Amino acid sequence: MSEERYLITINELEEMFQKLSKEYHVVAPTSKNGVIVFDFIEKFDQIKLDYIRTILTLKKFLFPNKEKLFEFQYEKKYVKVREENPSRKYAFFLIHPCDVNALKILDRILNDKYIDEYYFRRRRESLIITLECIKGDEYCFCESMGTDEPWKNSFDVLLHPLNEKEFLAIPGSAKGFKILRDMRLKKTDLKKKRRRKNTLKISIEKIKRIKNNVENQSWIEEANKCISCGACTVVCPTCICFGVRDLFKEPLRSGYRFREWNSCIYSEFTRIAGNIVFRKEKVNRFKHRFYHKFVFIKERYDVYGCVGCGRCIAECINKINIVEVINKIA
Ligand code: SF4
Ligand code: SF4
């Protein structure tokens, strides 16, 4: 793909937004009730360009918290199934690299032995305009996780802020190239500005060491601060544990199947038939979250299950800091 760089002004960015709105459901960061969220945008001036992070991530659009999968109907000896068709064309507009890279992680996890078509029908249709984040805050550790820049093949257009009114625009796909070319933007040799360094850091060596620290006593101390509310998993862009249930209509010959988000931090998550809960102790659930992200996902998909977005720290009622926990354990 071309390494060409274009200069795009804020007015031209608005023009891009208007064009995309004709073809896509445009989702961008906006302020709602005093907090920053990703939401559908009708007017360009609703967009918060200088945001740091939203509360929920793009998974709420691509992997909704509750989703009907199909309806079923018993007919004599057979069951007739009518699948929902959740396809929708999204343009994810001005998304920071950590969140864009998180989608690449989901792509790997959801395209394993079984392909999650509910996710991919929406994902394949979606367009990504990423906006590099040059500031961050005390909870970001994207640099440590290698997610401060968008990974290869993760975006259609990359925007890099030069100042409040101008951006570099770099195409990352044929679709992105066409968008920029059709806008007849000027080419430029301007370079990217340096981003402010993260103050929160974790070394990959430390992350690797948690594997051999399962019995470390600090797990108990840290888990004691946790109230198992699940906020950290709800806000995480890569946490996608879910439960599946059937709802029957009387006289129990038809119904529908749906799935909804769940969390490994809840004791109910591991309750199985016979009323057995196999991860009853809070410390084991607390540890599992770390081991899943930093050991199991890495071993299976060759990528860490964390992009250092800082949401789990920002939204934790007790400010349990995933980086500080690892630094203490390892
Ligand atoms: S948000 Fe904090 S308190 Fe709640 S489950 Fe996660 S770590 Fe525990
Ligand atoms: S574990 Fe925390 S920092 Fe890592 S991706 Fe999830 S919410 Fe972001």
mmCIF file of N, CA and C in Angstrom, residues 229-306:
data_model
loop_
_atom_site.group_PDB
_atom_site.id
_atom_site.type_symbol
_atom_site.label_atom_id
_atom_site.label_comp_id
_atom_site.label_asym_id
_atom_site.label_seq_id
_atom_site.Cartn_x
_atom_site.Cartn_y
_atom_site.Cartn_z
ATOM 1 N N CYS A 229 -17.055 -6.607 40.828
ATOM 2 C CA CYS A 229 -18.159 -5.880 40.176
ATOM 3 C C CYS A 229 -18.196 -6.144 38.676
ATOM 4 N N GLY A 230 -17.053 -6.508 38.099
ATOM 5 C CA GLY A 230 -17.000 -6.821 36.659
ATOM 6 C C GLY A 230 -16.774 -5.616 35.758
ATOM 7 N N ALA A 231 -16.660 -4.422 36.334
ATOM 8 C CA ALA A 231 -16.498 -3.225 35.488
ATOM 9 C C ALA A 231 -15.272 -3.343 34.576
ATOM 10 N N CYS A 232 -14.198 -3.893 35.120
ATOM 11 C CA CYS A 232 -12.955 -3.982 34.331
ATOM 12 C C CYS A 232 -13.146 -4.823 33.077
ATOM 13 N N THR A 233 -13.983 -5.830 33.132
ATOM 14 C CA THR A 233 -14.167 -6.692 31.957
ATOM 15 C C THR A 233 -15.192 -6.100 30.989
ATOM 16 N N VAL A 234 -16.184 -5.391 31.554
ATOM 17 C CA VAL A 234 -17.191 -4.756 30.685
ATOM 18 C C VAL A 234 -16.529 -3.698 29.793
ATOM 19 N N VAL A 235 -15.632 -2.912 30.371
ATOM 20 C CA VAL A 235 -15.039 -1.802 29.606
ATOM 21 C C VAL A 235 -13.865 -2.245 28.735
ATOM 22 N N CYS A 236 -13.370 -3.441 28.941
ATOM 23 C CA CYS A 236 -12.166 -3.879 28.215
ATOM 24 C C CYS A 236 -12.495 -4.174 26.749
ATOM 25 N N PRO A 237 -11.701 -3.642 25.825
ATOM 26 C CA PRO A 237 -11.998 -3.879 24.399
ATOM 27 C C PRO A 237 -11.733 -5.307 23.935
ATOM 28 N N THR A 238 -11.028 -6.101 24.753
ATOM 29 C CA THR A 238 -10.721 -7.466 24.309
ATOM 30 C C THR A 238 -11.418 -8.543 25.137
ATOM 31 N N CYS A 239 -12.168 -8.162 26.173
ATOM 32 C CA CYS A 239 -12.903 -9.160 26.974
ATOM 33 C C CYS A 239 -14.222 -9.483 26.282
ATOM 34 N N ILE A 240 -14.397 -10.715 25.877
ATOM 35 C CA ILE A 240 -15.631 -11.065 25.157
ATOM 36 C C ILE A 240 -16.259 -12.357 25.672
ATOM 37 N N CYS A 241 -16.037 -12.668 26.955
ATOM 38 C CA CYS A 241 -16.709 -13.859 27.487
ATOM 39 C C CYS A 241 -18.217 -13.621 27.467
ATOM 40 N N PHE A 242 -18.963 -14.642 27.111
ATOM 41 C CA PHE A 242 -20.413 -14.479 27.033
ATOM 42 C C PHE A 242 -21.119 -15.766 27.466
ATOM 43 N N GLY A 243 -22.391 -15.619 27.765
ATOM 44 C CA GLY A 243 -23.223 -16.785 28.071
ATOM 45 C C GLY A 243 -24.292 -16.905 26.995
ATOM 46 N N VAL A 244 -24.807 -18.113 26.799
ATOM 47 C CA VAL A 244 -25.855 -18.337 25.793
ATOM 48 C C VAL A 244 -27.074 -18.905 26.504
ATOM 49 N N ARG A 245 -28.270 -18.345 26.186
ATOM 50 C CA ARG A 245 -29.489 -18.867 26.821
ATOM 51 C C ARG A 245 -30.616 -18.964 25.797
ATOM 52 N N ASP A 246 -31.552 -19.861 26.090
ATOM 53 C CA ASP A 246 -32.740 -19.975 25.240
ATOM 54 C C ASP A 246 -33.932 -19.433 26.005
ATOM 55 N N LEU A 247 -34.782 -18.680 25.335
ATOM 56 C CA LEU A 247 -36.029 -18.223 25.940
ATOM 57 C C LEU A 247 -37.172 -18.890 25.186
ATOM 58 N N PHE A 248 -37.968 -19.651 25.907
ATOM 59 C CA PHE A 248 -39.076 -20.372 25.266
ATOM 60 C C PHE A 248 -40.371 -19.587 25.417
ATOM 61 N N LYS A 249 -41.210 -19.725 24.392
ATOM 62 C CA LYS A 249 -42.553 -19.161 24.502
ATOM 63 C C LYS A 249 -43.492 -20.328 24.785
ATOM 64 N N GLU A 250 -44.504 -20.095 25.565
ATOM 65 C CA GLU A 250 -45.472 -21.173 25.805
ATOM 66 C C GLU A 250 -46.198 -21.489 24.504
ATOM 67 N N PRO A 251 -46.523 -22.701 24.185
ATOM 68 C CA PRO A 251 -46.394 -23.915 25.009
ATOM 69 C C PRO A 251 -45.059 -24.655 24.787
ATOM 70 N N LEU A 252 -43.981 -23.947 24.829
ATOM 71 C CA LEU A 252 -42.624 -24.500 24.763
ATOM 72 C C LEU A 252 -42.333 -25.209 23.440
ATOM 73 N N ARG A 253 -42.887 -24.694 22.372
ATOM 74 C CA ARG A 253 -42.607 -25.260 21.043
ATOM 75 C C ARG A 253 -41.766 -24.285 20.210
ATOM 76 N N SER A 254 -41.530 -23.111 20.737
ATOM 77 C CA SER A 254 -40.749 -22.122 19.981
ATOM 78 C C SER A 254 -40.055 -21.170 20.970
ATOM 79 N N GLY A 255 -39.137 -20.404 20.433
ATOM 80 C CA GLY A 255 -38.429 -19.451 21.283
ATOM 81 C C GLY A 255 -37.261 -18.847 20.551
ATOM 82 N N TYR A 256 -36.377 -18.262 21.295
ATOM 83 C CA TYR A 256 -35.186 -17.750 20.631
ATOM 84 C C TYR A 256 -33.958 -17.930 21.527
ATOM 85 N N ARG A 257 -32.812 -17.915 20.874
ATOM 86 C CA ARG A 257 -31.534 -18.063 21.575
ATOM 87 C C ARG A 257 -30.828 -16.713 21.546
ATOM 88 N N PHE A 258 -30.285 -16.334 22.669
ATOM 89 C CA PHE A 258 -29.518 -15.080 22.682
ATOM 90 C C PHE A 258 -28.229 -15.274 23.464
ATOM 91 N N ARG A 259 -27.314 -14.354 23.242
ATOM 92 C CA ARG A 259 -26.101 -14.375 24.056
ATOM 93 C C ARG A 259 -25.939 -13.016 24.703
ATOM 94 N N GLU A 260 -25.264 -13.019 25.842
ATOM 95 C CA GLU A 260 -24.996 -11.740 26.503
ATOM 96 C C GLU A 260 -23.652 -11.805 27.194
ATOM 97 N N TRP A 261 -23.046 -10.633 27.350
ATOM 98 C CA TRP A 261 -21.725 -10.567 27.961
ATOM 99 C C TRP A 261 -21.766 -11.199 29.349
ATOM 100 N N ASN A 262 -20.665 -11.812 29.696
ATOM 101 C CA ASN A 262 -20.486 -12.335 31.030
ATOM 102 C C ASN A 262 -19.080 -11.945 31.467
ATOM 103 N N SER A 263 -18.682 -12.322 32.661
ATOM 104 C CA SER A 263 -17.361 -11.916 33.117
ATOM 105 C C SER A 263 -16.746 -13.014 33.969
ATOM 106 N N CYS A 264 -15.465 -13.284 33.717
ATOM 107 C CA CYS A 264 -14.777 -14.338 34.478
ATOM 108 C C CYS A 264 -14.571 -13.926 35.930
ATOM 109 N N ILE A 265 -14.864 -12.683 36.250
ATOM 110 C CA ILE A 265 -14.673 -12.211 37.618
ATOM 111 C C ILE A 265 -15.900 -12.555 38.492
ATOM 112 N N TYR A 266 -17.026 -12.926 37.849
ATOM 113 C CA TYR A 266 -18.226 -13.307 38.608
ATOM 114 C C TYR A 266 -18.144 -14.781 39.015
ATOM 115 N N SER A 267 -18.570 -15.101 40.219
ATOM 116 C CA SER A 267 -18.535 -16.517 40.636
ATOM 117 C C SER A 267 -19.510 -17.333 39.789
ATOM 118 N N GLU A 268 -20.598 -16.705 39.347
ATOM 119 C CA GLU A 268 -21.600 -17.413 38.537
ATOM 120 C C GLU A 268 -21.050 -17.895 37.201
ATOM 121 N N PHE A 269 -19.975 -17.266 36.774
ATOM 122 C CA PHE A 269 -19.430 -17.562 35.443
ATOM 123 C C PHE A 269 -19.041 -19.028 35.286
ATOM 124 N N THR A 270 -18.612 -19.636 36.393
ATOM 125 C CA THR A 270 -18.173 -21.030 36.261
ATOM 126 C C THR A 270 -19.160 -22.008 36.907
ATOM 127 N N ARG A 271 -20.404 -21.547 37.128
ATOM 128 C CA ARG A 271 -21.397 -22.495 37.679
ATOM 129 C C ARG A 271 -21.865 -23.426 36.562
ATOM 130 N N ILE A 272 -21.810 -24.711 36.833
ATOM 131 C CA ILE A 272 -22.226 -25.684 35.817
ATOM 132 C C ILE A 272 -23.303 -26.596 36.391
ATOM 133 N N ALA A 273 -23.806 -27.493 35.575
ATOM 134 C CA ALA A 273 -24.860 -28.407 36.016
ATOM 135 C C ALA A 273 -24.410 -29.138 37.280
ATOM 136 N N GLY A 274 -25.369 -29.365 38.199
ATOM 137 C CA GLY A 274 -25.010 -30.001 39.469
ATOM 138 C C GLY A 274 -24.643 -28.950 40.503
ATOM 139 N N ASN A 275 -24.851 -27.662 40.112
ATOM 140 C CA ASN A 275 -24.578 -26.533 41.017
ATOM 141 C C ASN A 275 -23.111 -26.485 41.485
ATOM 142 N N ILE A 276 -22.247 -26.847 40.570
ATOM 143 C CA ILE A 276 -20.814 -26.822 40.902
ATOM 144 C C ILE A 276 -20.210 -25.539 40.354
ATOM 145 N N VAL A 277 -19.453 -24.842 41.193
ATOM 146 C CA VAL A 277 -18.741 -23.635 40.747
ATOM 147 C C VAL A 277 -17.252 -23.956 40.838
ATOM 148 N N PHE A 278 -16.589 -24.002 39.680
ATOM 149 C CA PHE A 278 -15.205 -24.480 39.756
ATOM 150 C C PHE A 278 -14.174 -23.368 39.886
ATOM 151 N N ARG A 279 -14.588 -22.105 39.923
ATOM 152 C CA ARG A 279 -13.636 -21.037 40.285
ATOM 153 C C ARG A 279 -14.309 -20.172 41.354
ATOM 154 N N LYS A 280 -14.525 -20.820 42.516
ATOM 155 C CA LYS A 280 -15.308 -20.200 43.584
ATOM 156 C C LYS A 280 -14.534 -19.096 44.296
ATOM 157 N N GLU A 281 -13.244 -19.330 44.544
ATOM 158 C CA GLU A 281 -12.446 -18.364 45.317
ATOM 159 C C GLU A 281 -12.193 -17.112 44.498
ATOM 160 N N LYS A 282 -12.429 -15.961 45.145
ATOM 161 C CA LYS A 282 -12.242 -14.695 44.416
ATOM 162 C C LYS A 282 -10.818 -14.548 43.887
ATOM 163 N N VAL A 283 -9.851 -14.980 44.675
ATOM 164 C CA VAL A 283 -8.462 -14.813 44.236
ATOM 165 C C VAL A 283 -8.203 -15.575 42.936
ATOM 166 N N ASN A 284 -8.845 -16.714 42.770
ATOM 167 C CA ASN A 284 -8.640 -17.486 41.533
ATOM 168 C C ASN A 284 -9.285 -16.803 40.331
ATOM 169 N N ARG A 285 -10.430 -16.167 40.581
ATOM 170 C CA ARG A 285 -11.081 -15.442 39.473
ATOM 171 C C ARG A 285 -10.257 -14.209 39.126
ATOM 172 N N PHE A 286 -9.765 -13.542 40.144
ATOM 173 C CA PHE A 286 -8.947 -12.340 39.946
ATOM 174 C C PHE A 286 -7.695 -12.700 39.130
ATOM 175 N N LYS A 287 -7.052 -13.798 39.525
ATOM 176 C CA LYS A 287 -5.840 -14.241 38.823
ATOM 177 C C LYS A 287 -6.170 -14.635 37.392
ATOM 178 N N HIS A 288 -7.311 -15.298 37.230
ATOM 179 C CA HIS A 288 -7.647 -15.811 35.902
ATOM 180 C C HIS A 288 -7.667 -14.692 34.861
ATOM 181 N N ARG A 289 -8.184 -13.531 35.269
ATOM 182 C CA ARG A 289 -8.256 -12.408 34.323
ATOM 183 C C ARG A 289 -6.846 -12.068 33.797
ATOM 184 N N PHE A 290 -5.890 -12.047 34.691
ATOM 185 C CA PHE A 290 -4.508 -11.744 34.297
ATOM 186 C C PHE A 290 -3.916 -12.860 33.436
ATOM 187 N N TYR A 291 -4.137 -14.096 33.867
ATOM 188 C CA TYR A 291 -3.535 -15.221 33.135
ATOM 189 C C TYR A 291 -4.156 -15.374 31.750
ATOM 190 N N HIS A 292 -5.454 -15.095 31.666
ATOM 191 C CA HIS A 292 -6.097 -15.188 30.355
ATOM 192 C C HIS A 292 -5.477 -14.174 29.400
ATOM 193 N N LYS A 293 -5.359 -12.927 29.861
ATOM 194 C CA LYS A 293 -4.864 -11.856 28.977
ATOM 195 C C LYS A 293 -3.384 -11.990 28.639
ATOM 196 N N PHE A 294 -2.603 -12.355 29.650
ATOM 197 C CA PHE A 294 -1.150 -12.253 29.468
ATOM 198 C C PHE A 294 -0.445 -13.595 29.254
ATOM 199 N N VAL A 295 -1.155 -14.691 29.448
ATOM 200 C CA VAL A 295 -0.516 -15.994 29.226
ATOM 201 C C VAL A 295 -1.312 -16.811 28.194
ATOM 202 N N PHE A 296 -2.590 -17.095 28.477
ATOM 203 C CA PHE A 296 -3.329 -18.030 27.613
ATOM 204 C C PHE A 296 -3.551 -17.467 26.205
ATOM 205 N N ILE A 297 -3.996 -16.210 26.120
ATOM 206 C CA ILE A 297 -4.240 -15.620 24.789
ATOM 207 C C ILE A 297 -2.921 -15.525 24.019
ATOM 208 N N LYS A 298 -1.869 -15.140 24.718
ATOM 209 C CA LYS A 298 -0.554 -15.032 24.060
ATOM 210 C C LYS A 298 -0.111 -16.396 23.508
ATOM 211 N N GLU A 299 -0.282 -17.439 24.317
ATOM 212 C CA GLU A 299 0.172 -18.755 23.865
ATOM 213 C C GLU A 299 -0.663 -19.271 22.689
ATOM 214 N N ARG A 300 -1.924 -18.927 22.699
ATOM 215 C CA ARG A 300 -2.794 -19.462 21.646
ATOM 216 C C ARG A 300 -2.798 -18.612 20.366
ATOM 217 N N TYR A 301 -2.720 -17.281 20.528
ATOM 218 C CA TYR A 301 -2.865 -16.404 19.343
ATOM 219 C C TYR A 301 -1.625 -15.560 19.051
ATOM 220 N N ASP A 302 -0.585 -15.738 19.810
ATOM 221 C CA ASP A 302 0.655 -14.993 19.641
ATOM 222 C C ASP A 302 0.455 -13.474 19.715
ATOM 223 N N VAL A 303 -0.416 -13.058 20.609
ATOM 224 C CA VAL A 303 -0.649 -11.635 20.832
ATOM 225 C C VAL A 303 -1.149 -11.514 22.271
ATOM 226 N N TYR A 304 -0.839 -10.424 22.953
ATOM 227 C CA TYR A 304 -1.390 -10.266 24.303
ATOM 228 C C TYR A 304 -2.852 -9.813 24.225
ATOM 229 N N GLY A 305 -3.619 -10.201 25.231
ATOM 230 C CA GLY A 305 -5.035 -9.830 25.249
ATOM 231 C C GLY A 305 -5.260 -8.508 25.958
ATOM 232 N N CYS A 306 -4.329 -7.595 25.805
ATOM 233 C CA CYS A 306 -4.440 -6.277 26.448
ATOM 234 C C CYS A 306 -3.743 -5.265 25.549
#
